[in-house]
Coordinates of C-alpha atoms in Angstrom, one line a residue:
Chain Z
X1 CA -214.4 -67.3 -96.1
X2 CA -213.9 -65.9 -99.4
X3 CA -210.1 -66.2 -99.0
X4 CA -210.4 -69.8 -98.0
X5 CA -212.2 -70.7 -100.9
X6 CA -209.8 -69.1 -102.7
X7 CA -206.8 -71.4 -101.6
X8 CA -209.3 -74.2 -101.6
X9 CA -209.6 -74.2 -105.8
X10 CA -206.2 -74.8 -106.8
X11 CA -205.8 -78.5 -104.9
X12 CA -209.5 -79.5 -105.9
X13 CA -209.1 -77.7 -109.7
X14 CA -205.7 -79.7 -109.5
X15 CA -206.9 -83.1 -108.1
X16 CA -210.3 -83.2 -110.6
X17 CA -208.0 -82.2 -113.6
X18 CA -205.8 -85.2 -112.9
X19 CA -208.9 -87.3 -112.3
X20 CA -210.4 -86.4 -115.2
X21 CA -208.0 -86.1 -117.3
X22 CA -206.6 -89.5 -116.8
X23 CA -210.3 -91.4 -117.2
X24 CA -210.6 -89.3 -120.2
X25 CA -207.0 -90.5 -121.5
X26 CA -207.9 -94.5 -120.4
X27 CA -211.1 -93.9 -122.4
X28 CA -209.3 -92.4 -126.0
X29 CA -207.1 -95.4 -125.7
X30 CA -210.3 -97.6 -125.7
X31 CA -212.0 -96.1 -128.6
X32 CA -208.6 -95.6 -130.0
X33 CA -208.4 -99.6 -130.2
X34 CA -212.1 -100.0 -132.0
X35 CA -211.4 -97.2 -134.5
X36 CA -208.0 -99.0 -135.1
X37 CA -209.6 -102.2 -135.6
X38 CA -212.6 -100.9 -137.8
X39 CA -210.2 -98.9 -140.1
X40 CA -207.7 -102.0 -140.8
X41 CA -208.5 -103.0 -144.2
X42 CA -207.4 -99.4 -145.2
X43 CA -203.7 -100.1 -146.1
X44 CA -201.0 -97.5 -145.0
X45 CA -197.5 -96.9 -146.2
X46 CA -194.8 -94.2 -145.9
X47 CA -193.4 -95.0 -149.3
X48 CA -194.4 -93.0 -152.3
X49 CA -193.1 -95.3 -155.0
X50 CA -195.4 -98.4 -155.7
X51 CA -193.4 -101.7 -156.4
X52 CA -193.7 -103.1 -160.3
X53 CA -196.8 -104.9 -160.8
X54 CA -199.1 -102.9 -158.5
X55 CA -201.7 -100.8 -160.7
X56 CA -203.4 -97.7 -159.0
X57 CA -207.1 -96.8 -160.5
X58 CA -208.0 -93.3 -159.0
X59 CA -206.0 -91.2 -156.1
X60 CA -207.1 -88.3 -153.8
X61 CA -205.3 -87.0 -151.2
X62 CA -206.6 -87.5 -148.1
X63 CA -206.2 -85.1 -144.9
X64 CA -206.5 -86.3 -140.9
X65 CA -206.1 -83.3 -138.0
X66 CA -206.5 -83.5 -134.4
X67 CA -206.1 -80.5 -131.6
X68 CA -205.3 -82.1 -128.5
X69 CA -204.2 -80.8 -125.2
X70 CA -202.4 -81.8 -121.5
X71 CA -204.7 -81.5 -118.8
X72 CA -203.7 -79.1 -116.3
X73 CA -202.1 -81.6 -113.3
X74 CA -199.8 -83.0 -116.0
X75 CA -199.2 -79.3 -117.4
X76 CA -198.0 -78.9 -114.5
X77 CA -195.6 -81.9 -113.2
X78 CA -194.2 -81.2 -116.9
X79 CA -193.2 -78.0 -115.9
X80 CA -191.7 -79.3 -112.7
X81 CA -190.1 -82.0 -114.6
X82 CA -188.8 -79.7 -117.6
X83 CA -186.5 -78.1 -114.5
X84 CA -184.8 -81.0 -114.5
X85 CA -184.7 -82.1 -117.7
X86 CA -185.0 -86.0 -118.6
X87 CA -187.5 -87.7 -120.3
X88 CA -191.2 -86.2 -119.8
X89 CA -193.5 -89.0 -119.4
X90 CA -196.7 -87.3 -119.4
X91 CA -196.5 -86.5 -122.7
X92 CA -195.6 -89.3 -124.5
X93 CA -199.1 -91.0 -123.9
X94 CA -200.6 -87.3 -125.4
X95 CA -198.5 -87.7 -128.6
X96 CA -199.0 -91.1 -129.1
X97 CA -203.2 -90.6 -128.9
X98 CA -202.9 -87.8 -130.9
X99 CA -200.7 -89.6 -133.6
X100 CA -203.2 -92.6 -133.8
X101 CA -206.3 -90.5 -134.1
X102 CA -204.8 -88.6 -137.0
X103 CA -204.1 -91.6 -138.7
X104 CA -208.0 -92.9 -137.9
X105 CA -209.1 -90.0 -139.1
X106 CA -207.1 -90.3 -142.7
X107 CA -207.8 -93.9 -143.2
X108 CA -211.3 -93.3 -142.5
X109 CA -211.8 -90.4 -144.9
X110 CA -209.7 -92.8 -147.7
X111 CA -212.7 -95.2 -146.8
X112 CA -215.5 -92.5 -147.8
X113 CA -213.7 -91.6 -150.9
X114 CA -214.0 -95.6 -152.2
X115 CA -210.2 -96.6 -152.0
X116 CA -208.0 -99.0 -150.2
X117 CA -204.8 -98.1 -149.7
X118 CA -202.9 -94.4 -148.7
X119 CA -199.4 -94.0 -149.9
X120 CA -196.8 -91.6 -149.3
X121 CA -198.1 -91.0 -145.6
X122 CA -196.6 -88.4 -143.5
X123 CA -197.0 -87.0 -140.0
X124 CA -196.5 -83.6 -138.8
X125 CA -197.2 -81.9 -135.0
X126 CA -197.2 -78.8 -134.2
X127 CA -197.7 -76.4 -131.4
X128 CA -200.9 -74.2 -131.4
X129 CA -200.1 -71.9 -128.4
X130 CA -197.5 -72.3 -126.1
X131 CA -198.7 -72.7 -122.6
X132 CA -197.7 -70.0 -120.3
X133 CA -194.8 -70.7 -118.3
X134 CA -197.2 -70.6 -115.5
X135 CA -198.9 -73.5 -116.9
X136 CA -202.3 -71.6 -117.9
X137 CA -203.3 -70.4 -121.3
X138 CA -203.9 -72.8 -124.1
X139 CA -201.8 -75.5 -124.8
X140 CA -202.6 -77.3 -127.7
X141 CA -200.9 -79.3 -130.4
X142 CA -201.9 -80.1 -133.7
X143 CA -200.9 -83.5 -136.0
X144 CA -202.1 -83.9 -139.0
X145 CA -201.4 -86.9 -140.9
X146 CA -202.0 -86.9 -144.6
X147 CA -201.4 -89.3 -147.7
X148 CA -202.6 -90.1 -151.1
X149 CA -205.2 -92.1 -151.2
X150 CA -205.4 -95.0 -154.0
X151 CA -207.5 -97.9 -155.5
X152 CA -205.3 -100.5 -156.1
X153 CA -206.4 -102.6 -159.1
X154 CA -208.5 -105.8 -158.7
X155 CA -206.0 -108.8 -157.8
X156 CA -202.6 -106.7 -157.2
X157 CA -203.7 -106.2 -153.5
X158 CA -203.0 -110.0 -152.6
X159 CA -199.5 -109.1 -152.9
X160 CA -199.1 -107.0 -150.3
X161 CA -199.5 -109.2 -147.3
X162 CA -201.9 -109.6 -144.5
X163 CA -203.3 -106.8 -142.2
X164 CA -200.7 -104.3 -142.7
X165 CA -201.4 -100.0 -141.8
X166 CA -198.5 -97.5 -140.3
X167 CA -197.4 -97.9 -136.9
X168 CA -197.3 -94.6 -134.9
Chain Y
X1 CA -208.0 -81.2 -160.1
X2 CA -206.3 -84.2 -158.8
X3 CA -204.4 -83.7 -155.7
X4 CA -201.8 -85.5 -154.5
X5 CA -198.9 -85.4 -152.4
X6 CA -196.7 -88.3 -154.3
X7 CA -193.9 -86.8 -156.9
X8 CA -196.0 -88.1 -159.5
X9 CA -200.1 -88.3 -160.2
X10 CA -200.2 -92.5 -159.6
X11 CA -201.5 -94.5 -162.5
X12 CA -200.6 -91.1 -164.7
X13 CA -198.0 -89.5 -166.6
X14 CA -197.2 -85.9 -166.0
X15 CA -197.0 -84.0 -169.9
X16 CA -196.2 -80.2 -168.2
X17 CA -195.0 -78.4 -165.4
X18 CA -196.4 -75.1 -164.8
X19 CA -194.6 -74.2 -161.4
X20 CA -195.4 -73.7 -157.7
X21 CA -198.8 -73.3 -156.5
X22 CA -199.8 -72.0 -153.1
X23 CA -202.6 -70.9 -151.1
X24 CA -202.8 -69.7 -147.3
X25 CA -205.3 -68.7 -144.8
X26 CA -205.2 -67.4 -141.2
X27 CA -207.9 -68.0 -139.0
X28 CA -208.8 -67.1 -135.6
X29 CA -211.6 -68.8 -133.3
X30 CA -214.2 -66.7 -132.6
X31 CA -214.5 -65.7 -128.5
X32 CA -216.8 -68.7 -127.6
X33 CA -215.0 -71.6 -129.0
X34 CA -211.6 -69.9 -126.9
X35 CA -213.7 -70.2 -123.8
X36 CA -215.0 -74.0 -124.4
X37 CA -211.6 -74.6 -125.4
X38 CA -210.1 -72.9 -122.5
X39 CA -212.4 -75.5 -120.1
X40 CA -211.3 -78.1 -121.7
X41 CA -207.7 -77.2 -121.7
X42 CA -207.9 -77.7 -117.4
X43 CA -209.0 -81.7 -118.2
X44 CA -207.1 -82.1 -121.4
X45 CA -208.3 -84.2 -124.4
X46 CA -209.3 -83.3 -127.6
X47 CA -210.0 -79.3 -128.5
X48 CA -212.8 -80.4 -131.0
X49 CA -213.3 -77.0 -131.9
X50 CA -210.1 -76.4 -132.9
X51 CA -209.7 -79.6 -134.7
X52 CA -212.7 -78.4 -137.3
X53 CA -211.6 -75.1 -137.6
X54 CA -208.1 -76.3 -138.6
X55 CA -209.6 -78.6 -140.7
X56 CA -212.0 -76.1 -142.2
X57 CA -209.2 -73.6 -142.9
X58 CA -207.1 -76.5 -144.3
X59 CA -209.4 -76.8 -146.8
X60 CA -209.7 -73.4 -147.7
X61 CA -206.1 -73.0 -148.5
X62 CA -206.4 -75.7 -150.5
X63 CA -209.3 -74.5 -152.2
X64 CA -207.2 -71.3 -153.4
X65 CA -204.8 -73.4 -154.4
X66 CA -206.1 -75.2 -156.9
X67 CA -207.9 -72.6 -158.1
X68 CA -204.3 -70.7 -159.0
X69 CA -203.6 -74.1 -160.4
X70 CA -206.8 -74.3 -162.3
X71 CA -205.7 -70.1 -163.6
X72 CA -202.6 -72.0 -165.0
X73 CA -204.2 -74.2 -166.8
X74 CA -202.9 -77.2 -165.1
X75 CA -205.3 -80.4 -163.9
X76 CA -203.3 -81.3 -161.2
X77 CA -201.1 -80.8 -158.5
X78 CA -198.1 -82.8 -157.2
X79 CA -195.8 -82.6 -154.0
X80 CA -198.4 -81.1 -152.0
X81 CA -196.9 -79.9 -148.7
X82 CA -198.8 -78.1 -145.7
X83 CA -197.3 -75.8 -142.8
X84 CA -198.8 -74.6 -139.9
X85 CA -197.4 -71.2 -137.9
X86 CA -199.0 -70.0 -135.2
X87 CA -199.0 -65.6 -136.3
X88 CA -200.4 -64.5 -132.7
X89 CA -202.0 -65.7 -130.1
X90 CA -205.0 -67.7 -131.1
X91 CA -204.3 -67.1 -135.0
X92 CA -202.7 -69.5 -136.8
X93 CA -201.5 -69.6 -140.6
X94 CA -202.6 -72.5 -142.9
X95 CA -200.5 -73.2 -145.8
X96 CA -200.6 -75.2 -148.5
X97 CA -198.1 -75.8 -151.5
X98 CA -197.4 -77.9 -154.6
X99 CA -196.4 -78.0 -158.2
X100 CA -198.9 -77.9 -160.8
X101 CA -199.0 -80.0 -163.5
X102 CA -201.0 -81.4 -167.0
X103 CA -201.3 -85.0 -166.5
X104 CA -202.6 -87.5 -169.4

């Protein structure tokens, strides 16, 4: 009985990780889409110098991190996939969450401080721990985003166009 | 201290350059947070605990930054960079660098 249940866990710990894991993903994407909307009037660029005729007030620099891991089905078909090489599907979806809630997070946190605009924005990932090649162990991966945050002065904001933000 | 990570402070002019300015922490989540982290690794999605404790040690290396900026007499610091290594297994370094600088 005991072995049974033994060879019993891996399909059901395999099947409720995919489950799980993939409502969880459908969900981020939602929120993902309210925080994006919410945090649109904060302006984001990748470039540092400001065109003539655009007066800053007040900077800070402004920092947005997230930890975010695979779950464990599509640790796993990764691993089977990275035999053959190719493009790895499963986590581009990862990335991309990760990227976007960074970003949130930094716009937000320009928000609290009082300004409008981030400048100078950049991206960076990188690997916590390295999953074991058996798939367990942690595997998480870090982006931070991070910019300088600015007031724009009164009336040189009309210039730059409607909407606007970084696209990850 | 202003921080920023432009070349320049925006909206100021930089008078005096006092060099590089660093500051670095490694930090390693205590047994509990490994564990919740370790269940939430099977479903995958967000390891909240390590997001604040990045974010927490993030902000400590910046901390002893500007204080070495502050030591220098500077009021600002430009070109602020950050790296992340991972030293061991579940201990990760947090550093953060720049150029200090007098702005008017």
């Amino acid at each position: 009985m005991v072995e049974f249940s033994i060879y019993l866990i891996t399909p059901v710990m395999f099947l409720g990780a995919w489950i799980t894991g993939t409502l969880l993903e459908r969900r981020h994407f939602q929120d993902l889409l309210r925080l994006e909307s919410g945090a649109r009037e904060i302006l984001a660029v990748t470039i540092e110098e400001l065109p003539n005729g655009w007066e800053v007030q007040d900077c800070d620099l402004v920092i947005g991190n997230v930890v975010i891991s695979q779950d464990y089905f599509k640790r796993i078909v990764a691993s089977i996939k990275g035999i053959f090489g190719g493009r790895i599907g499963v986590y581009e979806p990862l990335l991309q969450r990760a990227r976007r809630e960074a970003v949130v997070r930094m716009k937000e946190q320009a928000r609290i401080h009082g300004h409008d605009t981030v400048i100078n924005v950049r991206i960076e990932t990188s690997a916590l721990a390295r999953a074991r090649s058996d798939a367990k162990g942690t595997a998480g991966v870090e982006v931070l985003a991070f910019g300088t945050a600015v007031t724009l002065r009164a009336g040189s904001r009309a210039s730059i166009g409607p909407g606007g933000g970084v696209l990850v | 201290m202003l921080i920023s990570n432009t070349q320049e402070i925006p909206g100021k002019t930089v008078v005096e350059f006092f060099g590089v300015v660093s500051g670095s922490t490694v930090r390693a989540k205590h047994i509990g947070r490994d564990i919740a982290a370790g269940l939430k690794n099977v479903v995958g999605g967000e390891l909240r605990g390590y997001t604040e404790l990045l974010a927490e040690a993030r902000g400590e290396a910046i901390r002893r930054m500007s204080y070495q900026a502050e030591e220098m007499g500077a009021n600002a610091i430009v070109n602020v960079r950050f790296a992340t290594s991972s030293v061991a297994q579940g201990a990760a370094e947090l550093f953060a660098y720049g150029t200090a600088v007098r702005v008017e």
